[in-house]
Amino acid sequence: MLPVDPDRFLQDLHALRRFGAAGTGKGVSRPGYSEPDIAARDWLAGRMRDAGLAPRFDPVGSLFGLAEGRSLLLGSHSDSQPEGGWLDGALGVIAGLEVARAAREAGGPPISVVSFEDEEGRFGVTTGSSVWAGNQTLEGADALHDPSGLSFAEARARFGDRRGDFVDPAQFSGYIEMHIEQGPLLDATGEALGVVEAIVGIRDMHVTFTGQQNHAGTTPMHLRRDAFQALSAFNAALSERFANVVTPQTVWTIGHVALHPNAPSIVPGRVRFSMQWRDGDADRLDRMEQIIRDTAADIAASHWMDLAYGPMLGLDPVTMDRGLRGALEQAAQAEAPGRWRVMPSGALHDATNVARLMPVAMLFVPSIGGISHDFAEDTAEADLVTGLRALARAAASVAG
Ligand code: HGY
Ligand code: MN
Ligand code: MN
Ligand code: MN
C-alpha cells in the first residue's frame, strides 16, 4: 500500500477548483483552451514538477507528468463543461498525482499522471485522448470548430511553445482512471465504490435544417418554411421511431440548438442542432443513425427544408482489462468491504481512447444525488478519500 496523504490530496483538489470557479464558487467553468483551463494546466505542471515528475504538454495540450522508465499511467482530464462540476475529471487527475507522489516518496514503482485536453468535447468527442490514441487524426481534429466558430487548430495554438511532441504510449504498462460516477446508482445503494466493466459507445453529429426566414406577422402559416417547427416535428417523430430499437440504457440528446436569427418577430430560417446518442451496443448505435437520417429526410421533405449534416464523430463501446479490473476489485473489497459493485459507465471517458493503446480500467466514487455536468455536482469527502486509497492500493499491486 502506498502512503497517500488524504489532506494533501484534498488541498490540491480544492486548489484546482479555484481555476474557473463559477456558480457561487461551487462548480467550475473551465472549457478546454479557455484561460482558466490553460492557467490550471500551468499550475498542475508545477505540482507535477514539485512531485518529481517531468511535466510535458503534447501538441494538443494534454499534460503528462512523467516518471522515469516504464510506468503505470493514472489520470483523467482537467477541462470542464461550460457549466461543470469541480470533480468531473479533476478527481482522477489529482488522485493520480497524489498516488504518483506517494510512490516516489516511498521509493515505490514509477507512476505517471496525465490530464487529457478537451475531454468534454468543446471541439469533438474526448478530443485530446482521441488524437493521442489515433481514434481521430490531428488533421481531422484541426478542422473541427466549437459553437462560436473557433477552430481546433486555432485553439491548440494557445498553448504556444509549451507544446512538445506526442508522448510515446509504449512507456506505459496500463492506465487507470478514477472518476465520479455522474449517475444515481452508488448514491442510491449507499455503496462507496464502483469498478467499471465497460464504457458505452457514443455517436455525435450536427444537423442543419434550412427553410426561409420571413416576417412573423405577414407570412401565412401554410406558406412558412419554419426551421423551429421542423426541429420540433423531428424530435417528436424520432422518439416514436426509436421506440422499437432502444433499451432502457439507450440515451439520446439534442443539447445544443442554434436557431437563426432567434428573434420573436422573425420566422426562423435555419436551425443547427447537436444530435448525440449512446448505447453499449455498437450495432444499435448504427441502427439509430439510420433512423435519425431517415427521420430528418422525411421532416425536411414535409416541411420544405434543406438538410445538411456536420462531421459524424463517435467511439465504440469498450470493455475494461481483466487484470487491471481484478486489481481494482481486490482494492475495493479491502477499502470498502461489501460496499462496492461492478457496473457499466454511461458517461464517456478518456479511458475509451486509451484502451486502443494499453490495458485500461476505471474506478467510480458516488455522485451526490446523481448530479453531474452541473455546478451542483459533489461527492462526500469520505468517499473521495476511500476512492484515493483504493486507487493507491490497486496501483501498488499492478505497477512496477
Ligand atoms: O459526456 C461525457 O460523457 C463526458 O463527460 N464527456
Ligand atoms: Mn469526465
Ligand atoms: Mn464530463
Ligand atoms: Mn416591420
Short mmCIF file of C-alpha atoms and ligand atoms in Angstrom, two decimals:
data_model
loop_
_atom_site.label_atom_id
_atom_site.label_comp_id
_atom_site.label_asym_id
_atom_site.label_seq_id
_atom_site.Cartn_x
_atom_site.Cartn_y
_atom_site.Cartn_z
CA MET A 1 0.00 0.00 0.00
CA LEU A 2 1.38 3.42 -0.95
CA PRO A 3 1.30 6.01 1.86
CA VAL A 4 -1.06 8.55 0.26
CA ASP A 5 -1.82 11.78 2.16
CA PRO A 6 -5.59 12.49 2.09
CA ASP A 7 -5.15 16.07 3.37
CA ARG A 8 -2.64 16.97 0.66
CA PHE A 9 -4.91 15.32 -1.95
CA LEU A 10 -7.95 17.34 -0.80
CA GLN A 11 -5.90 20.56 -0.70
CA ASP A 12 -4.80 20.07 -4.30
CA LEU A 13 -8.34 19.18 -5.36
CA HIS A 14 -9.65 22.43 -3.85
CA ALA A 15 -6.74 24.41 -5.34
CA LEU A 16 -7.67 23.18 -8.82
CA ARG A 17 -11.29 24.14 -8.14
CA ARG A 18 -10.31 27.82 -7.95
CA PHE A 19 -9.48 27.92 -11.68
CA GLY A 20 -12.71 28.94 -13.40
CA ALA A 21 -14.71 28.84 -10.15
CA ALA A 22 -18.34 29.52 -11.00
CA GLY A 23 -21.85 29.05 -9.70
CA THR A 24 -21.32 30.78 -6.32
CA GLY A 25 -17.96 29.06 -6.12
CA LYS A 26 -19.30 25.52 -6.01
CA GLY A 27 -18.78 24.48 -9.63
CA VAL A 28 -16.39 25.41 -12.43
CA SER A 29 -16.48 26.82 -15.94
CA ARG A 30 -13.18 25.66 -17.43
CA PRO A 31 -13.73 24.52 -21.02
CA GLY A 32 -10.70 23.25 -22.90
CA TYR A 33 -8.38 26.04 -24.16
CA SER A 34 -10.13 28.73 -22.10
CA GLU A 35 -7.91 30.99 -19.96
CA PRO A 36 -8.79 29.14 -16.73
CA ASP A 37 -8.08 25.79 -18.38
CA ILE A 38 -4.62 26.87 -19.52
CA ALA A 39 -3.86 28.51 -16.16
CA ALA A 40 -4.96 25.34 -14.36
CA ARG A 41 -2.66 23.25 -16.53
CA ASP A 42 0.28 25.56 -15.80
CA TRP A 43 -0.46 25.17 -12.07
CA LEU A 44 -0.75 21.41 -12.49
CA ALA A 45 2.59 21.27 -14.33
CA GLY A 46 4.16 22.99 -11.31
CA ARG A 47 2.62 20.46 -8.90
CA MET A 48 3.94 17.65 -11.09
CA ARG A 49 7.43 19.15 -11.02
CA ASP A 50 7.23 19.53 -7.22
CA ALA A 51 6.34 15.84 -7.05
CA GLY A 52 9.46 14.88 -9.02
CA LEU A 53 7.58 14.15 -12.26
CA ALA A 54 8.63 15.68 -15.60
CA PRO A 55 5.75 17.81 -16.96
CA ARG A 56 5.17 17.65 -20.70
CA PHE A 57 2.44 19.18 -22.87
CA ASP A 58 1.71 17.32 -26.11
CA PRO A 59 0.71 19.06 -29.39
CA VAL A 60 -2.98 19.26 -28.41
CA GLY A 61 -2.40 20.48 -24.84
CA SER A 62 -2.75 17.22 -22.91
CA LEU A 63 -0.39 17.45 -19.92
CA PHE A 64 1.66 14.44 -18.77
CA GLY A 65 3.69 14.24 -15.57
CA LEU A 66 6.24 11.58 -16.43
CA ALA A 67 8.07 9.22 -14.12
CA GLU A 68 11.34 7.69 -15.35
CA GLY A 69 11.25 4.39 -17.17
CA ARG A 70 8.25 2.22 -17.90
CA SER A 71 5.39 3.31 -15.66
CA LEU A 72 1.72 2.89 -14.85
CA LEU A 73 -0.34 5.87 -16.05
CA LEU A 74 -3.08 7.39 -13.87
CA GLY A 75 -5.26 10.40 -14.67
CA SER A 76 -8.29 11.86 -16.40
CA HIS A 77 -8.98 15.44 -17.62
CA SER A 78 -8.96 18.93 -16.06
CA ASP A 79 -11.14 20.76 -18.60
CA SER A 80 -14.84 21.07 -17.74
CA GLN A 81 -18.23 21.50 -19.35
CA PRO A 82 -19.27 25.18 -19.83
CA GLU A 83 -21.33 24.68 -16.65
CA GLY A 84 -19.47 21.90 -14.91
CA GLY A 85 -18.74 20.37 -11.55
CA TRP A 86 -15.48 20.58 -9.63
CA LEU A 87 -14.81 16.83 -9.66
CA ASP A 88 -15.58 15.66 -13.22
CA GLY A 89 -12.09 14.83 -14.47
CA ALA A 90 -10.27 16.82 -11.77
CA LEU A 91 -10.68 13.97 -9.28
CA GLY A 92 -8.86 11.43 -11.44
CA VAL A 93 -6.02 13.85 -12.20
CA ILE A 94 -5.43 14.90 -8.58
CA ALA A 95 -5.87 11.37 -7.19
CA GLY A 96 -3.36 10.20 -9.80
CA LEU A 97 -0.96 12.98 -8.79
CA GLU A 98 -1.20 12.02 -5.11
CA VAL A 99 -0.61 8.32 -5.81
CA ALA A 100 2.36 9.08 -8.10
CA ARG A 101 3.81 11.48 -5.48
CA ALA A 102 3.36 8.94 -2.68
CA ALA A 103 5.02 6.27 -4.80
CA ARG A 104 8.08 8.48 -5.35
CA GLU A 105 8.33 9.42 -1.69
CA ALA A 106 8.13 5.77 -0.64
CA GLY A 107 10.63 4.59 -3.26
CA GLY A 108 7.77 2.68 -4.87
CA PRO A 109 7.15 1.80 -8.52
CA PRO A 110 7.21 4.51 -11.24
CA ILE A 111 3.78 6.05 -11.75
CA SER A 112 2.97 8.82 -14.26
CA VAL A 113 -0.04 11.16 -14.42
CA VAL A 114 -2.00 12.72 -17.27
CA SER A 115 -4.63 15.41 -17.73
CA PHE A 116 -6.07 14.98 -21.22
CA GLU A 117 -7.27 18.12 -23.04
CA ASP A 118 -10.84 18.75 -24.20
CA GLU A 119 -12.33 15.55 -22.82
CA GLU A 120 -15.60 17.46 -22.58
CA GLY A 121 -15.76 17.87 -26.31
CA ARG A 122 -15.76 21.59 -26.94
CA PHE A 123 -14.41 20.60 -30.35
CA GLY A 124 -15.02 16.88 -30.80
CA VAL A 125 -15.59 13.87 -28.58
CA THR A 126 -12.82 13.46 -25.96
CA THR A 127 -10.56 15.32 -28.42
CA GLY A 128 -7.18 15.18 -26.63
CA SER A 129 -7.14 11.45 -25.89
CA SER A 130 -8.81 10.68 -29.25
CA VAL A 131 -5.93 12.26 -31.12
CA TRP A 132 -3.29 10.66 -28.87
CA ALA A 133 -4.80 7.21 -29.38
CA GLY A 134 -5.42 7.58 -33.11
CA ASN A 135 -9.21 7.48 -32.91
CA GLN A 136 -9.05 10.91 -34.57
CA THR A 137 -6.27 12.30 -36.77
CA LEU A 138 -4.68 15.61 -35.83
CA GLU A 139 -5.59 16.97 -39.27
CA GLY A 140 -9.19 15.86 -38.81
CA ALA A 141 -9.37 17.43 -35.35
CA ASP A 142 -7.81 20.69 -36.60
CA ALA A 143 -10.76 21.13 -38.98
CA LEU A 144 -13.35 20.92 -36.15
CA HIS A 145 -14.96 24.09 -34.75
CA ASP A 146 -16.53 24.99 -31.41
CA PRO A 147 -20.02 26.54 -31.39
CA SER A 148 -18.53 30.05 -31.68
CA GLY A 149 -16.64 29.14 -34.87
CA LEU A 150 -13.16 28.86 -33.30
CA SER A 151 -11.17 26.08 -34.97
CA PHE A 152 -9.32 23.40 -33.03
CA ALA A 153 -6.11 24.41 -34.82
CA GLU A 154 -6.50 27.98 -33.51
CA ALA A 155 -7.40 26.77 -30.03
CA ARG A 156 -4.45 24.45 -29.55
CA ALA A 157 -2.08 27.16 -30.75
CA ARG A 158 -2.95 28.96 -27.50
CA PHE A 159 -0.51 26.63 -25.73
CA GLY A 160 2.28 28.26 -27.79
CA ASP A 161 5.78 26.96 -27.17
CA ARG A 162 4.73 24.92 -24.16
CA ARG A 163 3.89 22.15 -26.59
CA GLY A 164 6.26 19.24 -27.17
CA ASP A 165 5.90 16.01 -29.13
CA PHE A 166 3.33 13.32 -28.52
CA VAL A 167 4.31 11.06 -25.63
CA ASP A 168 5.20 7.51 -26.68
CA PRO A 169 2.47 5.24 -25.25
CA ALA A 170 4.91 2.30 -25.19
CA GLN A 171 6.39 3.71 -21.98
CA PHE A 172 3.18 2.91 -20.07
CA SER A 173 2.14 -0.54 -18.84
CA GLY A 174 -1.52 0.42 -18.37
CA TYR A 175 -3.94 3.21 -17.48
CA ILE A 176 -6.29 3.54 -14.52
CA GLU A 177 -8.81 6.39 -14.42
CA MET A 178 -10.67 7.24 -11.23
CA HIS A 179 -13.84 9.31 -11.73
CA ILE A 180 -17.08 10.30 -10.11
CA GLU A 181 -19.96 8.05 -11.21
CA GLN A 182 -22.02 11.01 -12.57
CA GLY A 183 -25.16 8.89 -12.12
CA PRO A 184 -27.51 7.87 -9.31
CA LEU A 185 -26.63 4.22 -8.67
CA LEU A 186 -23.94 4.27 -5.95
CA ASP A 187 -25.63 7.14 -4.14
CA ALA A 188 -28.91 5.23 -4.09
CA THR A 189 -27.41 1.96 -2.84
CA GLY A 190 -25.09 3.59 -0.30
CA GLU A 191 -22.08 1.83 -1.82
CA ALA A 192 -18.70 3.58 -1.75
CA LEU A 193 -17.04 2.33 -4.94
CA GLY A 194 -17.85 1.11 -8.44
CA VAL A 195 -15.48 -0.95 -10.57
CA VAL A 196 -16.29 -0.34 -14.23
CA GLU A 197 -16.82 -3.32 -16.55
CA ALA A 198 -17.48 -1.42 -19.81
CA ILE A 199 -17.96 2.11 -21.17
CA VAL A 200 -20.84 2.79 -23.55
CA GLY A 201 -20.32 3.91 -27.13
CA ILE A 202 -21.34 7.31 -28.48
CA ARG A 203 -22.27 8.95 -31.78
CA ASP A 204 -22.40 12.70 -32.20
CA MET A 205 -23.18 14.93 -35.18
CA HIS A 206 -24.77 18.26 -36.04
CA VAL A 207 -27.85 18.56 -38.22
CA THR A 208 -28.98 21.73 -40.05
CA PHE A 209 -32.47 22.43 -41.39
CA THR A 210 -32.64 25.47 -43.68
CA GLY A 211 -36.03 26.93 -44.60
CA GLN A 212 -37.00 30.55 -45.35
CA GLN A 213 -36.58 33.45 -42.94
CA ASN A 214 -39.60 35.75 -43.14
CA HIS A 215 -41.87 38.23 -41.35
CA ALA A 216 -43.70 36.67 -38.40
CA GLY A 217 -46.79 38.84 -38.88
CA THR A 218 -47.44 38.65 -42.60
CA THR A 219 -46.42 35.12 -43.55
CA PRO A 220 -49.43 32.78 -43.52
CA MET A 221 -48.91 29.58 -41.56
CA HIS A 222 -49.38 27.33 -44.58
CA LEU A 223 -46.67 29.14 -46.55
CA ARG A 224 -43.99 29.08 -43.86
CA ARG A 225 -40.74 27.19 -44.04
CA ASP A 226 -40.13 27.49 -40.28
CA ALA A 227 -36.94 25.78 -39.10
CA PHE A 228 -38.10 25.62 -35.47
CA GLN A 229 -41.30 23.82 -36.48
CA ALA A 230 -39.16 21.34 -38.43
CA LEU A 231 -36.94 20.67 -35.41
CA SER A 232 -39.95 20.27 -33.18
CA ALA A 233 -41.56 17.74 -35.56
CA PHE A 234 -38.24 15.92 -35.98
CA ASN A 235 -37.83 15.50 -32.22
CA ALA A 236 -41.34 14.10 -31.78
CA ALA A 237 -41.05 11.73 -34.75
CA LEU A 238 -37.64 10.49 -33.62
CA SER A 239 -38.86 9.48 -30.16
CA GLU A 240 -41.65 7.46 -31.78
CA ARG A 241 -39.41 5.74 -34.31
CA PHE A 242 -36.76 4.89 -31.71
CA ALA A 243 -39.31 3.09 -29.54
CA ASN A 244 -38.79 -0.36 -31.09
CA VAL A 245 -35.00 -0.14 -31.16
CA VAL A 246 -33.85 1.30 -27.86
CA THR A 247 -33.41 -0.29 -24.40
CA PRO A 248 -33.77 1.41 -21.01
CA GLN A 249 -29.98 2.03 -21.16
CA THR A 250 -30.10 3.81 -24.52
CA VAL A 251 -29.98 7.62 -24.36
CA TRP A 252 -30.19 10.42 -26.92
CA THR A 253 -29.89 14.18 -26.52
CA ILE A 254 -30.42 17.36 -28.51
CA GLY A 255 -28.27 19.51 -26.21
CA HIS A 256 -27.20 22.45 -28.37
CA VAL A 257 -29.59 24.35 -30.61
CA ALA A 258 -28.69 27.43 -32.68
CA LEU A 259 -31.84 28.98 -34.10
CA HIS A 260 -31.33 31.71 -36.69
CA PRO A 261 -31.85 34.57 -36.31
CA ASN A 262 -33.56 33.83 -32.96
CA ALA A 263 -35.90 36.83 -32.79
CA PRO A 264 -39.57 36.95 -31.73
CA SER A 265 -40.88 38.59 -34.90
CA ILE A 266 -38.97 36.56 -37.47
CA VAL A 267 -39.98 33.13 -38.79
CA PRO A 268 -36.72 31.27 -38.15
CA GLY A 269 -34.99 30.34 -41.38
CA ARG A 270 -32.34 27.99 -40.06
CA VAL A 271 -31.63 25.71 -37.14
CA ARG A 272 -28.39 23.86 -36.41
CA PHE A 273 -28.55 21.37 -33.57
CA SER A 274 -26.46 18.67 -31.94
CA MET A 275 -27.71 15.10 -32.11
CA GLN A 276 -25.98 12.71 -29.72
CA TRP A 277 -26.85 9.11 -28.85
CA ARG A 278 -25.21 6.49 -26.61
CA ASP A 279 -25.57 2.76 -26.02
CA GLY A 280 -23.49 -0.25 -25.02
CA ASP A 281 -24.13 -1.97 -28.39
CA ALA A 282 -22.39 -0.63 -31.50
CA ASP A 283 -24.96 -2.24 -33.84
CA ARG A 284 -27.78 -0.43 -32.07
CA LEU A 285 -25.87 2.85 -32.44
CA ASP A 286 -25.68 2.22 -36.20
CA ARG A 287 -29.40 1.38 -36.44
CA MET A 288 -30.21 4.59 -34.59
CA GLU A 289 -28.09 6.57 -37.04
CA GLN A 290 -30.15 5.23 -39.92
CA ILE A 291 -33.39 6.15 -38.14
CA ILE A 292 -32.07 9.67 -37.48
CA ARG A 293 -31.12 10.17 -41.13
CA ASP A 294 -34.42 8.75 -42.42
CA THR A 295 -36.45 10.87 -40.00
CA ALA A 296 -34.51 14.03 -40.83
CA ALA A 297 -35.04 13.40 -44.56
CA ASP A 298 -38.79 12.85 -44.08
CA ILE A 299 -39.16 16.01 -41.98
CA ALA A 300 -37.12 18.01 -44.48
CA ALA A 301 -39.49 16.88 -47.24
CA SER A 302 -42.69 17.55 -45.31
CA HIS A 303 -41.51 20.96 -44.02
CA TRP A 304 -39.76 22.22 -47.20
CA MET A 305 -36.33 22.27 -45.57
CA ASP A 306 -32.86 21.79 -46.99
CA LEU A 307 -30.96 19.27 -44.89
CA ALA A 308 -27.22 19.13 -44.10
CA TYR A 309 -25.04 17.12 -41.71
CA GLY A 310 -21.79 18.02 -39.95
CA PRO A 311 -18.99 15.50 -39.38
CA MET A 312 -20.04 12.27 -37.70
CA LEU A 313 -17.97 11.63 -34.55
CA GLY A 314 -18.12 8.52 -32.45
CA LEU A 315 -16.46 5.96 -30.25
CA ASP A 316 -17.48 2.32 -29.91
CA PRO A 317 -18.16 0.69 -26.53
CA VAL A 318 -15.09 -0.78 -24.79
CA THR A 319 -14.62 -3.37 -22.04
CA MET A 320 -12.07 -2.95 -19.28
CA ASP A 321 -8.91 -5.05 -19.00
CA ARG A 322 -9.45 -8.18 -16.86
CA GLY A 323 -6.19 -7.91 -14.94
CA LEU A 324 -6.46 -4.23 -14.01
CA ARG A 325 -10.13 -4.62 -13.23
CA GLY A 326 -9.32 -7.53 -10.91
CA ALA A 327 -6.79 -5.36 -9.06
CA LEU A 328 -9.45 -2.68 -8.59
CA GLU A 329 -11.95 -5.26 -7.32
CA GLN A 330 -9.48 -6.53 -4.72
CA ALA A 331 -8.65 -2.97 -3.69
CA ALA A 332 -12.35 -2.08 -3.44
CA GLN A 333 -13.02 -5.09 -1.23
CA ALA A 334 -10.08 -4.14 1.02
CA GLU A 335 -11.08 -0.47 1.36
CA ALA A 336 -14.88 -0.83 1.38
CA PRO A 337 -15.73 -4.45 2.26
CA GLY A 338 -19.13 -5.38 0.83
CA ARG A 339 -19.77 -1.75 -0.19
CA TRP A 340 -18.77 -1.80 -3.85
CA ARG A 341 -20.12 -3.15 -7.10
CA VAL A 342 -19.19 -3.88 -10.70
CA MET A 343 -21.06 -1.54 -13.05
CA PRO A 344 -21.09 -0.07 -16.58
CA SER A 345 -20.24 3.56 -17.34
CA GLY A 346 -22.96 5.53 -19.12
CA ALA A 347 -20.63 8.52 -19.35
CA LEU A 348 -17.75 8.63 -21.76
CA HIS A 349 -14.16 8.77 -20.53
CA ASP A 350 -10.62 9.20 -21.84
CA ALA A 351 -10.14 5.50 -20.96
CA THR A 352 -12.20 4.62 -24.07
CA ASN A 353 -9.46 6.06 -26.28
CA VAL A 354 -6.53 4.90 -24.18
CA ALA A 355 -7.88 1.33 -24.49
CA ARG A 356 -6.54 1.35 -28.06
CA LEU A 357 -3.03 1.74 -26.70
CA MET A 358 -2.79 -0.29 -23.47
CA PRO A 359 -4.85 -2.13 -20.82
CA VAL A 360 -7.27 0.23 -19.06
CA ALA A 361 -9.58 0.13 -16.04
CA MET A 362 -11.78 2.60 -14.16
CA LEU A 363 -12.91 3.19 -10.58
CA PHE A 364 -16.02 5.21 -9.60
CA VAL A 365 -16.98 7.03 -6.40
CA PRO A 366 -20.59 8.15 -5.75
CA SER A 367 -22.11 11.40 -7.02
CA ILE A 368 -24.48 13.01 -4.51
CA GLY A 369 -27.99 12.86 -5.97
CA GLY A 370 -26.50 11.53 -9.22
CA ILE A 371 -25.92 15.13 -10.38
CA SER A 372 -23.11 15.98 -12.84
CA HIS A 373 -22.49 18.38 -15.73
CA ASP A 374 -23.95 20.98 -13.38
CA PHE A 375 -22.36 23.40 -10.89
CA ALA A 376 -24.04 21.44 -8.06
CA GLU A 377 -22.04 18.22 -8.69
CA ASP A 378 -20.45 16.90 -5.46
CA THR A 379 -19.17 13.82 -3.59
CA ALA A 380 -18.83 13.23 0.16
CA GLU A 381 -15.25 13.79 1.35
CA ALA A 382 -15.12 10.33 2.94
CA ASP A 383 -15.97 8.78 -0.45
CA LEU A 384 -13.25 10.82 -2.19
CA VAL A 385 -10.70 9.51 0.29
CA THR A 386 -11.92 5.89 0.05
CA GLY A 387 -11.52 6.17 -3.72
CA LEU A 388 -7.99 7.56 -3.34
CA ARG A 389 -6.98 4.70 -1.05
CA ALA A 390 -8.46 2.06 -3.37
CA LEU A 391 -6.68 3.61 -6.35
CA ALA A 392 -3.37 3.63 -4.45
CA ARG A 393 -3.83 0.01 -3.41
CA ALA A 394 -4.63 -1.14 -6.94
CA ALA A 395 -1.77 0.92 -8.43
CA ALA A 396 0.71 -0.57 -5.97
CA SER A 397 -0.36 -4.08 -6.90
CA VAL A 398 -0.03 -3.65 -10.69
CA ALA A 399 2.78 -1.08 -11.12
CA GLY A 400 6.44 -1.88 -11.36
O1 HGY B 1 -20.20 13.50 -21.92
C1 HGY B 1 -19.48 12.67 -21.35
O2 HGY B 1 -19.84 11.54 -21.08
C2 HGY B 1 -18.13 13.09 -20.88
O3 HGY B 1 -18.25 13.67 -19.63
N1 HGY B 1 -17.51 13.99 -21.77
MN MN B 2 -15.20 13.37 -17.03
MN MN B 3 -17.92 15.34 -18.16
MN MN B 4 -41.55 45.78 -39.59
#
